[in-house]
Short mmCIF file of C-alpha atoms and ligand atoms in Angstrom, two decimals:
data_model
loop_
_atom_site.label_atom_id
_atom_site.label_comp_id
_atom_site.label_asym_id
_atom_site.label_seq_id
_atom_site.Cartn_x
_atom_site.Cartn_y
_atom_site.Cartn_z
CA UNK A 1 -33.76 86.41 -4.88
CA UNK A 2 -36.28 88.90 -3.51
CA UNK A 3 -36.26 92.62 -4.36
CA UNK A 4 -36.46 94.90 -1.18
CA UNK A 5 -36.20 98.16 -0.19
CA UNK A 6 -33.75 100.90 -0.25
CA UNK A 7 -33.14 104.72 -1.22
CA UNK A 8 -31.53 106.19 -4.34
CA UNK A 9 -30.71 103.03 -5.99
CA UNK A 10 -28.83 103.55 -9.05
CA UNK A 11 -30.03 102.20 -12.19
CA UNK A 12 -27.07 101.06 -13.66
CA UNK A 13 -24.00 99.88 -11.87
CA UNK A 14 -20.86 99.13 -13.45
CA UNK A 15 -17.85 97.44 -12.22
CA UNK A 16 -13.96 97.18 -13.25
CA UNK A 17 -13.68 94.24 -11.86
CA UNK A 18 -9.52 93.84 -10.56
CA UNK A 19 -7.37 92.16 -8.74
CA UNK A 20 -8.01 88.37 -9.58
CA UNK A 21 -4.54 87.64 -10.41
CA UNK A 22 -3.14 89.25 -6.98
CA UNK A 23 -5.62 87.41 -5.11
CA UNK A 24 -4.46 84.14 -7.01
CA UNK A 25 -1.08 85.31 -6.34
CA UNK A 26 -1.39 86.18 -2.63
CA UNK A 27 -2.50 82.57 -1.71
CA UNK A 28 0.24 81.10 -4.13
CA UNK A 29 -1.54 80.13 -6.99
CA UNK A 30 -1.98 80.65 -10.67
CA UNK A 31 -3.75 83.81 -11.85
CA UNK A 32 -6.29 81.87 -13.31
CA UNK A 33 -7.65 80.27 -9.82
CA UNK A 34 -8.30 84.19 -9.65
CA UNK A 35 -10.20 84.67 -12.56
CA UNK A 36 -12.47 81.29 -11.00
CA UNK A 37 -12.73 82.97 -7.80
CA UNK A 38 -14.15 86.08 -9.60
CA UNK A 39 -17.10 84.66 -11.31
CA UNK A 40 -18.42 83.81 -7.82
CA UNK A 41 -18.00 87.17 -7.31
CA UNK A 42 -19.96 88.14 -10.23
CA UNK A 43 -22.81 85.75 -9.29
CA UNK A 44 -23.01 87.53 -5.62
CA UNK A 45 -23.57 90.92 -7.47
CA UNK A 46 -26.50 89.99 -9.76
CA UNK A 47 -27.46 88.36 -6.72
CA UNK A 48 -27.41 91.49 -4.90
CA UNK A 49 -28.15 93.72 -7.74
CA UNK A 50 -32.14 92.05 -7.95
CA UNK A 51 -32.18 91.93 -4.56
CA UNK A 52 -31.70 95.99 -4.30
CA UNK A 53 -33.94 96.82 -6.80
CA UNK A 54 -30.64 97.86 -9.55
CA UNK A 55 -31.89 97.53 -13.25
CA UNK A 56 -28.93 97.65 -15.09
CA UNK A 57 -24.88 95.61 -13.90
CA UNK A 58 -22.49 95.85 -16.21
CA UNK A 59 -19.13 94.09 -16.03
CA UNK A 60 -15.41 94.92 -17.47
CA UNK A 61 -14.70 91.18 -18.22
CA UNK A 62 -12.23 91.47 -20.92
CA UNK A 63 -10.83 94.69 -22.67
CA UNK A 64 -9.44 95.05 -25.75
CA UNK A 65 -6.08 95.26 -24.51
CA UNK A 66 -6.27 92.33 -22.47
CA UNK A 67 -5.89 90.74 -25.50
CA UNK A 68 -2.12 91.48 -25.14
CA UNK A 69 -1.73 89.07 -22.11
CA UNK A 70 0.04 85.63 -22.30
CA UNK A 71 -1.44 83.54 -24.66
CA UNK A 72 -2.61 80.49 -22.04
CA UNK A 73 -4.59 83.20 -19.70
CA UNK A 74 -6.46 84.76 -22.30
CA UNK A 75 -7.29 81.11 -23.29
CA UNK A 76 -8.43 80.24 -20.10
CA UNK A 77 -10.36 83.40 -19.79
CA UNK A 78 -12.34 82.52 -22.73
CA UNK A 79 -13.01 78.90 -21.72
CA UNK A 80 -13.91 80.37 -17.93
CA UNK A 81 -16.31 82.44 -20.46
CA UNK A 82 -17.87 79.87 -21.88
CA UNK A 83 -18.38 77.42 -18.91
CA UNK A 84 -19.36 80.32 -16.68
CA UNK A 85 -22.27 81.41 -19.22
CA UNK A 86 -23.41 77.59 -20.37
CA UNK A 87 -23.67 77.03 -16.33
CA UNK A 88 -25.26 80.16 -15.07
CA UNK A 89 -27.87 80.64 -17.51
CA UNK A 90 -30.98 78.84 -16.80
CA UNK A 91 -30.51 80.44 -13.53
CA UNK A 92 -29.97 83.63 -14.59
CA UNK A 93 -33.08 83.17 -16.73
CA UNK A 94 -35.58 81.87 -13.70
CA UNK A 95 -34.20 85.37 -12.06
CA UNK A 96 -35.47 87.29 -14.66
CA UNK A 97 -31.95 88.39 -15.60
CA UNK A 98 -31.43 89.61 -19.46
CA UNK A 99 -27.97 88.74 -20.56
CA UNK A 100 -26.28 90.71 -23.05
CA UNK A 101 -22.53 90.73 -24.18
CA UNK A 102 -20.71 94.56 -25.37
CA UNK A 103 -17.56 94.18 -27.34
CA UNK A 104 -15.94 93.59 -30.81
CA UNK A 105 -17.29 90.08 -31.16
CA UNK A 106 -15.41 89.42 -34.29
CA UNK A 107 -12.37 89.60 -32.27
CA UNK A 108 -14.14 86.31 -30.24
CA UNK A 109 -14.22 82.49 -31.08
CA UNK A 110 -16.89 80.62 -32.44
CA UNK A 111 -18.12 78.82 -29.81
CA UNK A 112 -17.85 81.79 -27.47
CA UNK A 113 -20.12 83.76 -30.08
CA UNK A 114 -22.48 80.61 -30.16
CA UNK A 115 -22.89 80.64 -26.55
CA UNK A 116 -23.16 84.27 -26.12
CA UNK A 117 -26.05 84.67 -28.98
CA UNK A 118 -27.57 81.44 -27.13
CA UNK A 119 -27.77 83.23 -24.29
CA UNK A 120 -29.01 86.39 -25.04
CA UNK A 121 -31.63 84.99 -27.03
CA UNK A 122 -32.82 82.59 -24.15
CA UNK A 123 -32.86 85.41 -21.37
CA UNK A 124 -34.14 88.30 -24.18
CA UNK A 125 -37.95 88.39 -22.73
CA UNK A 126 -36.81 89.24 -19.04
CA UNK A 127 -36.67 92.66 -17.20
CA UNK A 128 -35.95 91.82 -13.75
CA UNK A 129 -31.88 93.19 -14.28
CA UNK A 130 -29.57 93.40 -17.75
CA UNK A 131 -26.76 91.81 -17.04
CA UNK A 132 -23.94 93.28 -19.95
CA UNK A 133 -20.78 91.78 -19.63
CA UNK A 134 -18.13 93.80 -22.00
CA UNK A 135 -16.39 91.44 -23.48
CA UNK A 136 -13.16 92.80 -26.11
CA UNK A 137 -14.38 96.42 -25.16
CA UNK A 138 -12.47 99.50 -25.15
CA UNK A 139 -14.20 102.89 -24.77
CA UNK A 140 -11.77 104.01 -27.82
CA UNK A 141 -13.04 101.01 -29.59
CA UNK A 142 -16.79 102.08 -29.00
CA UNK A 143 -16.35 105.46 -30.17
CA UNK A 144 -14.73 104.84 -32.97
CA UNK A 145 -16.77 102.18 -34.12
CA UNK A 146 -19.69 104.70 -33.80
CA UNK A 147 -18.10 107.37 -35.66
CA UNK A 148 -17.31 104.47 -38.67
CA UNK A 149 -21.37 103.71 -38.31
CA UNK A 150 -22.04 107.07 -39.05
CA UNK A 151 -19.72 107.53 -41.97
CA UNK A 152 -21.12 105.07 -43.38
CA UNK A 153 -24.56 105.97 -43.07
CA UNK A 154 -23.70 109.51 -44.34
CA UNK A 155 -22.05 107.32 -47.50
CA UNK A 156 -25.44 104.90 -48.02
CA UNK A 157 -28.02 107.52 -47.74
CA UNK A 158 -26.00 111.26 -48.84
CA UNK A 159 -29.91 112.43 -48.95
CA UNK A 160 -29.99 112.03 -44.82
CA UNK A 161 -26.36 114.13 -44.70
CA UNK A 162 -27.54 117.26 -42.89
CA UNK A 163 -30.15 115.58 -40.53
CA UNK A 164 -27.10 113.03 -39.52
CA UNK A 165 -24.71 116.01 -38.60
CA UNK A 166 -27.13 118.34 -37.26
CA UNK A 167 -27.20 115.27 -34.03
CA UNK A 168 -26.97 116.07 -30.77
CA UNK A 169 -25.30 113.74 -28.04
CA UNK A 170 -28.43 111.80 -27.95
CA UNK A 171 -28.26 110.78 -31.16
CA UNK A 172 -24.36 109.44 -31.04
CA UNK A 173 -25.49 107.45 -28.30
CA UNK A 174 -27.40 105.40 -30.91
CA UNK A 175 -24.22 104.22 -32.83
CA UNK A 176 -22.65 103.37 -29.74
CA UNK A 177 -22.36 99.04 -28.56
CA UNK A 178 -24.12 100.76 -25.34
CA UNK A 179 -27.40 102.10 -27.58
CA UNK A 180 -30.23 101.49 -25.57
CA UNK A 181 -28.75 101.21 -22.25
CA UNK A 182 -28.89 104.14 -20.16
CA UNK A 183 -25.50 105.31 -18.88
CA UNK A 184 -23.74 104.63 -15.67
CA UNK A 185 -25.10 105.66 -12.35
CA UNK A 186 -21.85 104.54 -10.38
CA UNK A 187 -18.49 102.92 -11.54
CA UNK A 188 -16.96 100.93 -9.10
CA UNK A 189 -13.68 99.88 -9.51
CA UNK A 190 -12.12 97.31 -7.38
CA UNK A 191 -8.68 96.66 -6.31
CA UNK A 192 -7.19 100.12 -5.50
CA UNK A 193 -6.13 101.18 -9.33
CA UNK A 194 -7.70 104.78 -9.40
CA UNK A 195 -8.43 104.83 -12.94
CA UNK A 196 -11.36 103.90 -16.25
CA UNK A 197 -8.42 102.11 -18.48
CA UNK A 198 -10.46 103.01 -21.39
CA UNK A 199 -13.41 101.65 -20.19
CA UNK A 200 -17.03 103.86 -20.67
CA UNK A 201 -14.93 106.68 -21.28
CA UNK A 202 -18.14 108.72 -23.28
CA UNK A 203 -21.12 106.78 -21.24
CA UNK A 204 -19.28 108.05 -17.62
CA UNK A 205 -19.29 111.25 -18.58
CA UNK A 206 -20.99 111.51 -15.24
CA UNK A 207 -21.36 108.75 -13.06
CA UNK A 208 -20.21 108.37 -9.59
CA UNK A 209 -16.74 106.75 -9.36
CA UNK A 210 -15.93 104.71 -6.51
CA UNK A 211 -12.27 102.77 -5.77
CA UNK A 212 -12.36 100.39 -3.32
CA UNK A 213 -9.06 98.99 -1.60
CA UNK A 214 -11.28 95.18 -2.01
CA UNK A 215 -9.48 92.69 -5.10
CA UNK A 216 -12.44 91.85 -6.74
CA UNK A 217 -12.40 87.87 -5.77
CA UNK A 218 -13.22 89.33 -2.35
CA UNK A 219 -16.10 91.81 -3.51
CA UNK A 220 -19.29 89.72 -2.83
CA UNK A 221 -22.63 90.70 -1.80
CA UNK A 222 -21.46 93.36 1.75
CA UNK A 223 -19.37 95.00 -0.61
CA UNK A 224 -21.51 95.70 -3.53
CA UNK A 225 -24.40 97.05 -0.98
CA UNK A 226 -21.86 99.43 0.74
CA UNK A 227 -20.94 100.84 -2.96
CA UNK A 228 -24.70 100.96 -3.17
CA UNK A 229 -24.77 103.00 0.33
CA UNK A 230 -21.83 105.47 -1.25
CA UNK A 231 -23.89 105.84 -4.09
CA UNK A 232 -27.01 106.94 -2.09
CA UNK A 233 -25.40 109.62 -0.36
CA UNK A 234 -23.70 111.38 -3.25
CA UNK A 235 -25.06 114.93 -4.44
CA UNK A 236 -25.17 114.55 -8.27
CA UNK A 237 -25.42 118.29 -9.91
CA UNK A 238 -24.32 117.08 -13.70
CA UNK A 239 -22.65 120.90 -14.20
CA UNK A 240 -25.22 122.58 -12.41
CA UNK A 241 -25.86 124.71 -9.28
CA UNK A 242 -28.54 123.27 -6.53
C1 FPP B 301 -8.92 91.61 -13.82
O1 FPP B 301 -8.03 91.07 -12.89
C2 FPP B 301 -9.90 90.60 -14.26
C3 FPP B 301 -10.07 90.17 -15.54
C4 FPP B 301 -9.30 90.72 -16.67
C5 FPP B 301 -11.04 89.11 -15.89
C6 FPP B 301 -12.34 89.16 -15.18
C7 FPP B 301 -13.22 88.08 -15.69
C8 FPP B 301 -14.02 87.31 -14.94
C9 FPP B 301 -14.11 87.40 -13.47
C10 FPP B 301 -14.88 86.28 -15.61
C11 FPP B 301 -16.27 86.79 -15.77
C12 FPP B 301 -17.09 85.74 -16.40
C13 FPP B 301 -18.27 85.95 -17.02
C14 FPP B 301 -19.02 84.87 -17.62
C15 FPP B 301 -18.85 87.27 -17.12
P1 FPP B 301 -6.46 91.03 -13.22
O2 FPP B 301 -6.17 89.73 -13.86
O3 FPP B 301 -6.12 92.23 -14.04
O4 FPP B 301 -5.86 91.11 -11.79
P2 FPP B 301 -4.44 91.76 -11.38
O5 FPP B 301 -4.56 93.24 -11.64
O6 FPP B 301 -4.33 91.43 -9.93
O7 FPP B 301 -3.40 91.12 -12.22
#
């Protein structure tokens, strides 16, 4: 994977990825061959991603509502989860690829928590691209959970009380599962559903949305650098007059 050049890159790029079980469905199979399908998909974005010079790719793999589908998907899911991870890695790691998982983990299975904090830890020294897949995430969730953070910060240390509520947005963005990463450049969801389903509802404040017609088990390498070549030629004013 070589990096090369192009203009206005965004730093981070997220995708909603959508449409594996259509796709499945379409050629007359199971969702799940769908859900396969789309983790070569993924692969052909970080692929793409280093190769374009992106820092940050972050990926809707699981929300916390999905956790309302049939019982056998969501299992297969997490097994696809596990296997996908335990395989990619040492790749992932010779590419200089940090991996990083967003989400209420406690909601998640042993093993998949064991291979996660495997991972993270083996690929934590690289800077190449940050790879964050959000895994039982829910914007909601994410907010709250930062508000709950603070609370209880307010509770442990009432001497700190005034300097925690005089905080501007910068410093919410600390309690947030996203602290640290910058916020999206471009959301790109996949599929033709026109909408975040609460995904980084306070992080996309302002990033570039794109929809794209594409079901997401058919969104490889082409199709991320032509959401790269939208990206470049949007006028970004964040409120302002230019
Ligand atoms: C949405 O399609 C897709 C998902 C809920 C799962 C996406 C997960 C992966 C591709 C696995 C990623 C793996 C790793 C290790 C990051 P859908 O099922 O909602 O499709 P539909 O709208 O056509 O039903």
């Amino acid at each position: 994977m070589a990096s090369e050049t192009m203009t206005n890159v965004p730093v981070h790029v997220s995708m909603i990825m959508d449409g594996n079980g259509r796709w499945a469905k379409e050629r007359g199979k199971e969702r799940v061959f769908g859900h396969f399908e789309g983790v070569e998909s993924v692969r052909a974005c970080v692929e793409a991603a280093v190769e374009t010079g992106v820092k940050y790719l972050s990926i809707y793999a699981f929300s916390e509502e999905n956790w309302n589908r049939p019982q056998d998907e969501v299992l297969a899911l997490m097994g696809l989860m596990v296997k996908a991870m335990a395989a990619e890695m040492k790749k992932l790691d010779q590419n200089g690829v940090r991996f990083m998982v967003i989400g209420n983990r406690e909601r998640l299975d042993d093993e998949l928590n064991r291979t996660i904090d495997d991972c993270m830890s083996m690929t934590a020294h690289n800077d190449t691209l940050t790879l964050i897949v959000l895994l039982s995430y829910s914007g909601k969730w994410d907010i709250l959970q930062a508000a709950k953070k603070m609370v209880e910060e307010v509770a442990d240390h009432p001497e700190r009380k005034d300097e925690i509520l005089s905080m501007g947005i910068d410093g919410f963005d600390r309690y947030l599962a996203t602290a640290g990463i910058p916020d999206p450049d471009l959301i790109v969801r996949t599929s033709g559903e026109c909408r975040l389903s609460n995904y980084l509802l306070w992080q996309g404040a302002y990033s570039e949305l794109l929809f794209v017609d594409t079901l997401w088990p058919d969104f490889r390498k082409e199709e991320f650098r032509a959401a790269l070549d939208y990206y470049s030629k949007r006028d970004r004013r964040y409120g302002k007059v230019k």
